[in-house]
Short mmCIF file of C-alpha atoms and ligand atoms in Angstrom, two decimals:
data_model
loop_
_atom_site.label_atom_id
_atom_site.label_comp_id
_atom_site.label_asym_id
_atom_site.label_seq_id
_atom_site.Cartn_x
_atom_site.Cartn_y
_atom_site.Cartn_z
CA MET A 1 178.89 57.45 190.90
CA PRO A 2 181.50 56.77 188.19
CA SER A 3 180.12 58.29 185.01
CA ARG A 4 180.66 55.26 182.75
CA LYS A 5 178.44 52.88 184.69
CA LYS A 6 174.79 52.42 183.72
CA VAL A 7 172.34 53.80 186.23
CA ARG A 8 170.50 50.84 187.78
CA VAL A 9 166.88 51.84 188.30
CA ALA A 10 163.89 50.44 190.18
CA VAL A 11 160.38 51.60 189.33
CA ILE A 12 158.04 51.69 192.33
CA GLY A 13 154.33 51.56 191.46
CA CYS A 14 153.39 49.58 188.33
CA GLY A 15 150.14 51.28 187.34
CA VAL A 16 149.29 53.56 184.42
CA ILE A 17 152.29 55.92 184.32
CA SER A 18 154.93 53.29 185.10
CA GLU A 19 154.67 52.00 181.55
CA LEU A 20 155.94 55.32 180.20
CA HIS A 21 158.81 55.45 182.74
CA LEU A 22 159.83 51.91 181.81
CA ARG A 23 159.68 52.73 178.10
CA CYS A 24 161.80 55.85 178.58
CA TYR A 25 164.46 54.02 180.64
CA ALA A 26 164.55 51.31 177.94
CA HIS A 27 165.31 54.04 175.38
CA ASN A 28 168.15 55.46 177.48
CA PRO A 29 171.45 53.69 176.79
CA ASP A 30 172.85 54.79 180.16
CA ALA A 31 170.09 53.26 182.27
CA GLU A 32 168.83 49.77 183.01
CA VAL A 33 165.78 48.78 185.02
CA VAL A 34 166.85 46.10 187.50
CA ALA A 35 163.69 45.87 189.62
CA VAL A 36 160.02 46.82 189.73
CA CYS A 37 157.75 47.00 192.75
CA ASP A 38 154.02 47.16 193.36
CA LEU A 39 151.87 46.32 196.37
CA LEU A 40 149.80 44.23 193.94
CA PRO A 41 151.93 41.20 192.97
CA GLU A 42 150.16 40.71 189.63
CA ARG A 43 151.04 44.27 188.57
CA ALA A 44 154.65 43.92 189.64
CA ARG A 45 155.03 40.56 187.90
CA PHE A 46 153.32 41.81 184.74
CA ALA A 47 155.64 44.83 184.57
CA ALA A 48 158.76 42.70 185.08
CA GLU A 49 157.72 40.12 182.50
CA ASN A 50 156.37 42.48 179.85
CA ARG A 51 157.90 45.91 180.30
CA ALA A 52 161.30 45.32 181.91
CA PRO A 53 162.64 41.96 180.77
CA GLY A 54 165.40 40.75 183.08
CA ALA A 55 164.22 42.86 186.01
CA ARG A 56 163.13 41.18 189.25
CA TRP A 57 159.89 42.11 190.98
CA THR A 58 158.78 42.60 194.57
CA THR A 59 155.80 43.90 196.55
CA ASP A 60 157.98 45.50 199.24
CA ALA A 61 159.65 48.85 198.56
CA ALA A 62 161.92 48.28 201.59
CA GLU A 63 163.62 45.51 199.59
CA ILE A 64 164.38 48.02 196.84
CA PHE A 65 165.82 50.53 199.30
CA ALA A 66 168.04 47.83 200.86
CA ALA A 67 169.29 46.50 197.49
CA PRO A 68 172.92 47.41 196.78
CA ASP A 69 172.38 47.02 193.02
CA VAL A 70 169.74 49.82 192.85
CA ASP A 71 171.15 53.32 192.29
CA ALA A 72 167.93 55.21 191.60
CA VAL A 73 164.17 54.90 191.88
CA SER A 74 161.23 56.26 189.90
CA ILE A 75 158.26 56.73 192.22
CA CYS A 76 155.04 56.10 190.28
CA THR A 77 152.58 55.51 193.12
CA ASP A 78 149.57 57.51 194.38
CA HIS A 79 150.30 61.04 195.65
CA GLY A 80 149.75 60.15 199.32
CA SER A 81 152.58 57.61 199.34
CA HIS A 82 155.20 59.82 197.64
CA ALA A 83 156.61 61.53 200.74
CA ALA A 84 157.26 58.37 202.76
CA LEU A 85 158.72 56.50 199.77
CA ALA A 86 160.88 59.42 198.59
CA CYS A 87 162.27 60.14 202.07
CA ALA A 88 163.00 56.44 202.69
CA ALA A 89 164.71 56.16 199.30
CA LEU A 90 166.94 59.21 199.86
CA ASP A 91 167.78 58.05 203.40
CA ALA A 92 168.80 54.70 201.89
CA GLY A 93 171.16 56.45 199.45
CA LYS A 94 169.02 56.16 196.30
CA HIS A 95 168.55 58.94 193.74
CA VAL A 96 164.85 59.74 193.30
CA LEU A 97 162.61 60.80 190.43
CA CYS A 98 159.13 61.33 191.88
CA GLU A 99 155.95 61.72 189.84
CA LYS A 100 153.73 64.74 190.33
CA SER A 101 152.30 65.83 192.69
CA LEU A 102 155.28 65.55 195.02
CA ALA A 103 153.01 65.49 198.06
CA VAL A 104 149.40 65.75 199.25
CA ASN A 105 149.91 68.58 201.75
CA ALA A 106 152.41 71.18 202.92
CA ARG A 107 153.60 69.02 205.85
CA ASP A 108 154.62 66.12 203.58
CA LEU A 109 156.18 68.57 201.14
CA ARG A 110 158.38 69.99 203.93
CA LYS A 111 159.53 66.45 204.80
CA MET A 112 160.56 65.86 201.19
CA LEU A 113 162.41 69.17 201.01
CA ALA A 114 164.20 68.34 204.29
CA ALA A 115 165.26 64.96 202.86
CA GLU A 116 166.47 66.66 199.66
CA ALA A 117 168.50 69.15 201.72
CA ALA A 118 169.91 66.38 203.94
CA HIS A 119 171.23 64.51 200.88
CA PRO A 120 172.96 66.99 198.56
CA GLU A 121 174.99 64.04 197.22
CA LEU A 122 171.82 62.54 195.70
CA VAL A 123 169.55 63.65 192.87
CA ALA A 124 166.01 64.47 194.02
CA ALA A 125 163.92 65.31 190.95
CA GLY A 126 160.19 65.95 190.52
CA VAL A 127 158.32 65.09 187.32
CA PHE A 128 156.96 68.08 185.41
CA GLN A 129 157.62 66.74 181.93
CA HIS A 130 155.96 69.62 180.09
CA ARG A 131 158.81 71.90 181.19
CA PHE A 132 161.03 69.88 178.82
CA GLU A 133 158.90 70.49 175.75
CA PRO A 134 160.19 73.03 173.25
CA LEU A 135 157.36 75.59 173.35
CA PRO A 136 157.12 76.00 177.15
CA ARG A 137 160.93 76.06 177.34
CA VAL A 138 161.38 78.85 174.84
CA LEU A 139 158.47 80.85 176.32
CA HIS A 140 160.04 80.52 179.77
CA GLU A 141 163.28 81.94 178.38
CA LEU A 142 161.58 84.72 176.40
CA VAL A 143 159.46 85.91 179.34
CA ALA A 144 162.52 85.84 181.64
CA GLU A 145 164.48 87.88 179.08
CA GLY A 146 161.68 90.48 178.94
CA ALA A 147 160.78 89.82 175.29
CA PHE A 148 157.15 90.78 176.13
CA GLY A 149 158.14 93.60 178.48
CA ARG A 150 157.20 93.50 182.15
CA LEU A 151 154.62 90.79 182.78
CA LEU A 152 151.24 92.20 183.82
CA THR A 153 148.94 89.21 183.79
CA ALA A 154 148.94 85.52 183.00
CA ALA A 155 145.91 83.26 182.65
CA GLY A 156 145.55 79.52 182.35
CA SER A 157 142.91 76.83 182.16
CA LEU A 158 142.40 73.12 181.66
CA TYR A 159 138.96 71.76 180.86
CA THR A 160 138.60 68.01 180.96
CA PHE A 161 136.38 65.20 182.19
CA ARG A 162 136.79 62.34 184.60
CA GLY A 163 133.73 60.17 185.25
CA ALA A 164 132.67 58.07 188.24
CA ASP A 165 134.28 54.95 186.72
CA TYR A 166 137.68 56.65 186.67
CA PHE A 167 137.45 57.58 190.36
CA ARG A 168 136.06 54.21 191.46
CA LYS A 169 138.71 52.21 189.60
CA ASP A 170 141.50 53.18 192.04
CA ALA A 171 140.72 53.82 195.72
CA TRP A 172 143.19 56.72 196.03
CA ARG A 173 141.57 58.98 193.46
CA GLY A 174 139.27 61.73 194.68
CA THR A 175 140.41 61.37 198.31
CA LYS A 176 142.03 64.11 200.37
CA ARG A 177 144.43 61.72 202.10
CA ARG A 178 145.79 59.90 199.04
CA GLU A 179 145.25 62.28 196.10
CA GLY A 180 145.36 65.55 198.07
CA GLY A 181 142.68 67.14 195.90
CA SER A 182 141.47 66.37 192.43
CA ALA A 183 141.20 68.65 189.39
CA LEU A 184 144.04 71.03 190.30
CA ILE A 185 146.53 68.65 191.93
CA ASN A 186 146.09 65.88 189.39
CA GLN A 187 144.94 66.66 185.84
CA ALA A 188 145.59 70.43 185.80
CA ILE A 189 148.83 70.57 187.77
CA HIS A 190 150.95 70.52 184.59
CA TYR A 191 149.33 73.66 183.18
CA PHE A 192 149.28 75.34 186.59
CA ASP A 193 153.00 74.55 186.79
CA LEU A 194 153.71 75.94 183.30
CA LEU A 195 151.77 79.11 184.11
CA LEU A 196 153.86 79.65 187.24
CA TRP A 197 157.18 78.58 185.71
CA ILE A 198 156.83 80.71 182.58
CA ALA A 199 155.54 83.70 184.60
CA GLY A 200 158.49 83.48 187.03
CA GLY A 201 156.66 82.06 190.05
CA ALA A 202 153.98 83.26 192.45
CA GLU A 203 154.12 84.38 196.05
CA SER A 204 150.50 83.85 197.09
CA ALA A 205 147.25 82.24 195.98
CA ARG A 206 143.55 82.59 196.78
CA ALA A 207 140.87 80.28 195.50
CA LEU A 208 137.28 79.16 195.39
CA SER A 209 136.59 75.49 194.78
CA ALA A 210 133.55 73.25 194.46
CA ASN A 211 132.39 69.74 193.81
CA LEU A 212 129.75 70.53 191.21
CA ALA A 213 129.17 67.27 189.36
CA HIS A 214 130.87 64.52 191.38
CA GLU A 215 128.85 64.67 194.63
CA GLY A 216 129.00 61.29 196.35
CA VAL A 217 131.82 60.16 194.05
CA ILE A 218 134.81 62.22 195.28
CA GLU A 219 135.45 64.17 198.48
CA THR A 220 137.74 66.64 196.68
CA GLU A 221 137.16 69.45 194.16
CA ASP A 222 136.13 68.94 190.56
CA THR A 223 136.24 72.68 189.83
CA ILE A 224 138.50 75.46 191.13
CA ALA A 225 139.31 79.09 190.31
CA VAL A 226 142.65 80.41 191.59
CA SER A 227 143.96 84.00 191.76
CA LEU A 228 147.71 84.47 192.11
CA ARG A 229 150.06 87.30 192.95
CA LEU A 230 153.18 86.78 190.84
CA LYS A 231 156.68 87.27 192.23
CA ASN A 232 157.28 90.03 189.68
CA GLY A 233 154.21 91.94 190.95
CA GLY A 234 151.82 90.87 188.18
CA LEU A 235 148.50 89.10 188.75
CA ALA A 236 147.42 85.75 187.34
CA SER A 237 144.43 83.44 187.28
CA PHE A 238 143.89 79.76 186.68
CA VAL A 239 140.65 77.83 186.36
CA THR A 240 140.02 74.15 185.83
CA THR A 241 137.31 71.53 185.96
CA ASN A 242 137.35 67.78 185.47
CA ALA A 243 133.57 67.67 185.20
CA GLY A 244 133.24 69.15 181.71
CA ILE A 245 132.48 67.23 178.54
CA PRO A 246 135.02 64.58 177.49
CA GLN A 247 137.93 66.56 176.09
CA TRP A 248 141.33 67.89 177.09
CA GLU A 249 141.50 71.59 176.34
CA SER A 250 144.26 73.76 177.74
CA GLN A 251 145.11 77.42 177.39
CA LEU A 252 147.92 79.60 178.78
CA SER A 253 148.40 83.28 178.00
CA PHE A 254 150.88 85.92 179.12
CA GLN A 255 150.39 89.65 178.69
CA GLY A 256 153.32 92.05 179.15
CA THR A 257 153.89 95.77 178.62
CA ALA A 258 155.53 95.07 175.23
CA GLY A 259 153.63 92.08 173.88
CA SER A 260 151.68 88.92 174.54
CA VAL A 261 151.78 85.22 173.81
CA GLU A 262 149.23 82.44 174.03
CA MET A 263 149.47 78.64 173.96
CA ARG A 264 146.36 76.64 173.19
CA ASP A 265 146.40 72.86 173.48
CA GLU A 266 150.18 73.09 173.80
CA LYS A 267 150.56 74.85 170.45
CA LEU A 268 151.39 78.47 169.78
CA ALA A 269 148.06 80.29 169.28
CA SER A 270 149.20 83.89 169.08
CA LEU A 271 152.31 86.01 169.53
CA VAL A 272 152.36 89.80 169.36
CA VAL A 273 155.21 92.20 170.09
CA ALA A 274 154.57 95.93 169.72
CA ASP A 275 157.90 96.47 167.93
CA LYS A 276 157.55 94.45 164.71
CA LYS A 277 161.32 93.96 164.23
CA ALA A 278 161.52 92.52 167.73
CA GLU A 279 158.48 90.36 166.95
CA ALA A 280 160.21 88.83 163.93
CA LYS A 281 163.20 87.88 166.09
CA VAL A 282 160.99 86.38 168.79
CA ARG A 283 159.05 84.38 166.16
CA ALA A 284 162.31 83.08 164.70
CA ARG A 285 163.45 81.93 168.17
CA VAL A 286 160.16 80.09 168.71
CA GLU A 287 160.25 78.46 165.26
CA LYS A 288 163.84 77.30 165.74
CA ALA A 289 162.97 75.80 169.14
CA LEU A 290 159.94 74.01 167.70
CA GLU A 291 161.95 72.59 164.78
CA ALA A 292 164.64 71.26 167.14
CA GLY A 293 161.96 69.81 169.43
CA ALA A 294 160.08 68.05 166.63
CA LYS A 295 162.93 65.52 166.31
CA LEU A 296 162.61 64.36 169.91
CA PHE A 297 160.90 61.74 172.04
CA PRO A 298 158.61 58.74 171.66
CA LYS A 299 155.05 59.63 172.61
CA GLY A 300 152.97 58.37 175.51
CA LYS A 301 149.28 59.21 175.71
CA ASP A 302 149.06 62.46 173.76
CA TYR A 303 148.00 64.61 176.68
CA TYR A 304 150.96 63.45 178.81
CA GLY A 305 153.02 65.40 176.31
CA THR A 306 156.37 64.40 174.89
CA GLY A 307 158.57 65.41 177.79
CA HIS A 308 158.92 62.21 179.85
CA GLN A 309 161.80 60.92 177.72
CA ALA A 310 163.63 64.22 178.00
CA GLN A 311 163.04 64.40 181.74
CA ILE A 312 164.15 60.81 182.34
CA ASP A 313 167.26 61.42 180.19
CA ASP A 314 167.93 64.53 182.29
CA PHE A 315 167.52 62.51 185.52
CA VAL A 316 169.89 59.77 184.33
CA ARG A 317 172.42 62.42 183.23
CA ALA A 318 172.21 64.13 186.62
CA VAL A 319 172.81 60.82 188.43
CA ARG A 320 175.82 60.00 186.22
CA THR A 321 177.43 63.42 186.29
CA GLY A 322 176.41 64.74 189.71
CA LYS A 323 174.99 67.83 187.98
CA ARG A 324 171.70 69.38 189.06
CA PRO A 325 168.60 67.98 187.30
CA ARG A 326 166.44 70.53 185.51
CA VAL A 327 163.54 70.08 187.98
CA THR A 328 164.62 69.40 191.57
CA PHE A 329 162.23 68.70 194.43
CA SER A 330 162.70 72.38 195.42
CA ASP A 331 161.74 73.55 191.91
CA ALA A 332 158.65 71.34 191.73
CA ALA A 333 157.71 72.26 195.30
CA GLU A 334 157.14 75.90 194.31
CA THR A 335 154.13 74.76 192.30
CA ASP A 336 152.97 72.27 194.93
CA ALA A 337 153.14 75.04 197.54
CA MET A 338 150.78 77.20 195.43
CA VAL A 339 148.41 74.21 195.01
CA PHE A 340 148.30 73.84 198.80
CA ALA A 341 147.91 77.61 199.30
CA ALA A 342 144.96 77.57 196.87
CA TYR A 343 143.37 74.59 198.66
CA ALA A 344 143.88 76.22 202.07
CA SER A 345 142.28 79.44 200.83
CA ALA A 346 139.33 77.56 199.30
CA ALA A 347 138.85 75.59 202.54
CA ARG A 348 138.74 78.86 204.52
CA GLY A 349 136.07 80.12 202.13
N1 NAD B 1 153.29 63.06 184.61
C1 NAD B 1 152.13 62.66 184.10
O1 NAD B 1 151.69 63.12 183.05
C2 NAD B 1 151.35 61.64 184.83
C3 NAD B 1 150.31 60.95 184.21
C4 NAD B 1 149.61 59.97 184.94
C5 NAD B 1 149.92 59.76 186.28
N2 NAD B 1 150.91 60.52 186.85
C6 NAD B 1 151.25 60.36 188.28
O2 NAD B 1 151.81 59.06 188.48
C7 NAD B 1 151.45 58.58 189.77
C8 NAD B 1 150.74 57.25 189.60
O3 NAD B 1 149.58 57.43 188.81
P1 NAD B 1 148.93 56.21 188.03
O4 NAD B 1 147.85 56.77 187.21
O5 NAD B 1 149.99 55.37 187.41
O6 NAD B 1 148.29 55.43 189.28
P2 NAD B 1 147.86 53.89 189.38
O7 NAD B 1 146.86 53.81 190.47
O8 NAD B 1 147.53 53.37 188.02
O9 NAD B 1 149.21 53.16 189.84
C9 NAD B 1 149.79 53.36 191.09
C10 NAD B 1 150.37 52.03 191.54
O10 NAD B 1 151.16 52.24 192.71
C11 NAD B 1 151.03 51.08 193.53
N3 NAD B 1 151.45 51.45 194.89
C12 NAD B 1 150.86 52.29 195.78
N4 NAD B 1 151.59 52.37 196.92
C13 NAD B 1 152.66 51.57 196.76
C14 NAD B 1 153.78 51.24 197.58
N5 NAD B 1 153.92 51.73 198.81
N6 NAD B 1 154.70 50.36 197.09
C15 NAD B 1 154.56 49.84 195.85
N7 NAD B 1 153.52 50.12 195.02
C16 NAD B 1 152.59 50.97 195.46
C17 NAD B 1 149.56 50.72 193.40
O11 NAD B 1 149.31 49.38 193.78
C18 NAD B 1 149.32 50.98 191.92
O12 NAD B 1 149.51 49.82 191.14
C19 NAD B 1 150.60 59.69 190.40
O13 NAD B 1 151.43 60.51 191.14
C20 NAD B 1 150.04 60.41 189.21
O14 NAD B 1 149.67 61.76 189.45
C21 NAD B 1 151.63 61.41 186.16
#
């Protein structure tokens, strides 16, 4: 599309996360929200009247896909509906930004990747907003550059709590068909993604999972422990539960032959490089990145992180310029594929 025109966006799904998408598009001078859509008319109308003044609303996504004045869509619906909506949008010539998790199973993921490949003229981006935050970004670069030597191990965790009320509020949550899983694919997927992205990706996963405290409430896991073989030969582990005490506690650590680094609750917790001159340089890089990052972004809920604005700006830029977005469907799918590999392994016992 000509690069001077504003990107005309429709947001599909007007629940919790849509508010943040709408706020971020409102902050972007190169985008305007022209339509919102939700199966529930009251949600769609509320979003149009309160969060996207001037936008029209509908309950039928097909109307959005047929509309000539919509260039791009943000898909903010339950996981189980992402594949059908994203494929229909791309087939209708719309650029797509799809919330995590891209899909609920490997079959749907393949359909989305096929649609992405069939439409190289369109932007197909997956939301992993934490990849845009300064600390994960600089750690990704430093690990790739070998600042900590060859990576031996990486470990991650998210401990949080979701109660019965949370799962009963929306019918899709805690179901295999519409959420795809629970603790790993929903709350923990961001940290699982950062672990894999910073460590350079994984080639296989094994897992044990359980429903320890949500029996009769959800059919999916509330607790899972995953072991991963990294692409670089190292080994990694990730553990999460959404049945702990009410909190949101995350940890990611990376141990290489020349040093180690740890993030706790998205902040730098420790950084050690055997060569102290090299350590000073690495610390300076991290500090500079954090200073630059501190100036950015309005905040959503704290634990969503600060990256949505940066990711939506990146999506709008990609649509206007035809350049690759920072997280394509293919990029995001690497993490989804490991989620599904872990679930398949856990199901096999
Ligand atoms: N990136 C993040 O940090 C983050 C945070 C929260 C949620 N999310 C993701 O955002 C997505 C939505 O989560 P939520 O908490 O907002 O859910 P939600 O249940 O609050 O909202 C989803 C909305 O989508 C609507 N919907 C479902 N199918 C539809 C269709 N075919 N057409 C139109 N509307 C449809 C529902 O009626 C509902 O209002 C999920 O993928 C979730 O994982 C991401």
